[in-house]
Amino acid sequence: MAPVSVCEVLHDLPAFEGKDVPLLGRYSYRSTGRWLGEQSCLPAVDGAPTLPLEEETDAPKAPAEYVIDRAVLHRKLAEMQHRTSLGKFRFGTSDYDRWAIVYGRVEKRISDETHKPVLTLIFRGSGVVIFLVGDE
């Protein structure tokens, strides 16, 4: 299974909306929430290239045969790391920003704050999050 980058989803929303995907990006965790994102996309997209993560018990389960295509992963992650970096925090832990693949469903939801549609990744929980370390 080939991971899909946040920018790929934002560039071709009709192909991904309502679909279950392994989404690759910078997994960011703050007191305000969690999201997958990139700093920029080529070509550029309107707004910040991020998808908030919403954990739900009825979110999609990862397939029984959940094998990530390593060659595609290495290529996409290398490209992403040219445009996006992990945050460096003076206090706290490096866990606030990490490279990850999160399996979930891409949906538009209405934001509680702005009351406008926001593209979101609905996921089941930590069991569908793969943190990438080392040369992965």
Coordinates of C-alpha atoms in Angstrom, one line a residue:
M1 CA 0.0 0.0 0.0
A2 CA 1.5 3.3 -1.0
P3 CA 1.2 6.2 1.5
V4 CA -0.4 9.4 0.4
S5 CA 1.0 12.8 1.4
V6 CA -1.1 15.6 2.8
C7 CA -0.2 17.7 -0.3
E8 CA -1.4 14.9 -2.6
V9 CA -4.8 14.9 -0.9
L10 CA -5.1 18.7 -1.0
H11 CA -4.2 18.7 -4.7
D12 CA -6.8 16.1 -5.7
L13 CA -9.6 16.3 -3.1
P14 CA -12.3 14.6 -5.2
A15 CA -10.1 11.5 -5.5
F16 CA -9.6 11.2 -1.7
E17 CA -12.7 12.7 0.0
G18 CA -14.6 9.9 1.8
K19 CA -11.7 7.4 1.1
D20 CA -9.6 5.4 3.6
V21 CA -5.9 6.2 3.1
P22 CA -2.5 5.8 4.8
L23 CA -1.7 9.5 5.2
L24 CA 2.0 10.6 5.4
G25 CA 3.0 13.8 7.0
R26 CA 4.4 15.7 10.0
Y27 CA 2.4 14.5 13.0
S28 CA 2.0 17.5 15.3
Y29 CA 0.7 17.3 18.8
R30 CA -0.2 20.4 20.7
S31 CA -2.6 21.3 23.5
T32 CA -5.0 22.5 20.8
G33 CA -5.1 19.2 19.0
R34 CA -3.3 16.8 16.6
W35 CA -2.8 17.1 12.9
L36 CA -0.8 15.8 9.9
G37 CA 0.7 18.5 7.7
E38 CA 3.5 19.9 5.6
Q39 CA 5.0 23.4 5.6
S40 CA 4.4 23.9 1.9
C41 CA 3.2 22.0 -1.2
L42 CA 4.5 22.2 -4.8
P43 CA 2.4 23.6 -6.4
A44 CA 1.1 25.7 -3.6
V45 CA -2.3 25.2 -2.1
D46 CA -4.8 27.7 -0.6
G47 CA -4.3 27.8 3.2
A48 CA -2.1 25.7 5.5
P49 CA -1.4 22.2 4.2
T50 CA -2.7 20.4 7.3
L51 CA -5.4 17.9 8.1
P52 CA -6.7 17.8 11.7
L53 CA -6.9 14.4 13.2
E54 CA -10.2 13.3 14.9
E55 CA -10.2 10.0 16.8
E56 CA -13.4 8.1 16.6
T57 CA -14.3 4.5 17.6
D58 CA -16.1 3.8 14.3
A59 CA -13.2 5.1 12.1
P60 CA -11.8 2.7 9.6
K61 CA -9.7 -0.2 10.7
A62 CA -6.4 -0.7 9.0
P63 CA -6.6 -3.6 6.4
A64 CA -5.6 -7.0 7.6
E65 CA -2.7 -6.9 5.1
Y66 CA -1.3 -3.5 6.0
V67 CA 2.0 -3.5 4.2
I68 CA 3.5 -0.1 3.3
D69 CA 5.4 0.2 0.0
R70 CA 8.9 1.1 1.3
A71 CA 10.2 2.5 -1.9
V72 CA 7.3 4.9 -2.3
L73 CA 7.6 5.8 1.4
H74 CA 11.3 6.6 1.2
R75 CA 10.8 8.7 -2.0
K76 CA 7.8 10.7 -0.6
L77 CA 9.4 11.2 2.8
A78 CA 12.6 12.5 1.2
E79 CA 10.6 14.9 -0.9
M80 CA 8.6 16.1 2.0
Q81 CA 11.7 16.6 4.2
H82 CA 13.0 19.1 1.6
R83 CA 9.9 21.3 2.1
T84 CA 9.0 20.5 5.8
S85 CA 11.0 20.2 9.0
L86 CA 10.2 19.0 12.4
G87 CA 9.8 21.6 15.1
K88 CA 12.6 22.1 17.6
F89 CA 11.3 22.8 21.1
R90 CA 13.2 24.4 23.8
F91 CA 11.1 22.7 26.4
G92 CA 9.1 19.5 26.3
T93 CA 9.7 16.6 24.1
S94 CA 10.5 15.9 20.5
D95 CA 7.2 13.9 20.4
Y96 CA 5.4 17.2 19.6
D97 CA 6.5 16.8 15.9
R98 CA 7.3 13.5 14.3
W99 CA 7.1 11.8 10.9
A100 CA 4.2 9.5 10.7
I101 CA 1.7 7.5 8.7
V102 CA -1.9 7.6 10.0
Y103 CA -4.5 5.3 8.5
G104 CA -7.9 7.0 8.3
R105 CA -10.7 8.4 6.3
V106 CA -10.5 11.8 4.6
E107 CA -13.7 13.8 5.4
K108 CA -15.0 17.4 5.4
R109 CA -16.3 18.4 8.8
I110 CA -17.7 21.7 10.1
S111 CA -15.2 23.4 12.4
D112 CA -16.4 24.2 15.9
E113 CA -14.4 27.4 15.9
T114 CA -15.0 28.9 12.4
H115 CA -18.2 27.0 11.5
K116 CA -16.7 26.4 8.0
P117 CA -15.9 23.1 6.3
V118 CA -12.5 21.7 7.3
L119 CA -10.8 18.7 5.6
T120 CA -10.1 16.2 8.4
L121 CA -8.6 12.7 8.8
I122 CA -10.9 10.5 10.9
F123 CA -8.8 7.7 12.6
R124 CA -9.3 4.9 15.1
G125 CA -6.6 5.7 17.6
S126 CA -2.9 5.0 18.2
G127 CA -3.3 1.5 16.7
V128 CA -3.4 3.0 13.2
V129 CA -0.5 5.5 13.7
I130 CA 3.0 4.5 12.5
F131 CA 5.8 6.8 13.7
L132 CA 8.8 6.8 11.4
V133 CA 12.3 6.8 13.0
G134 CA 15.8 6.6 11.7
D135 CA 16.2 6.2 7.9
E136 CA 12.5 5.3 7.3

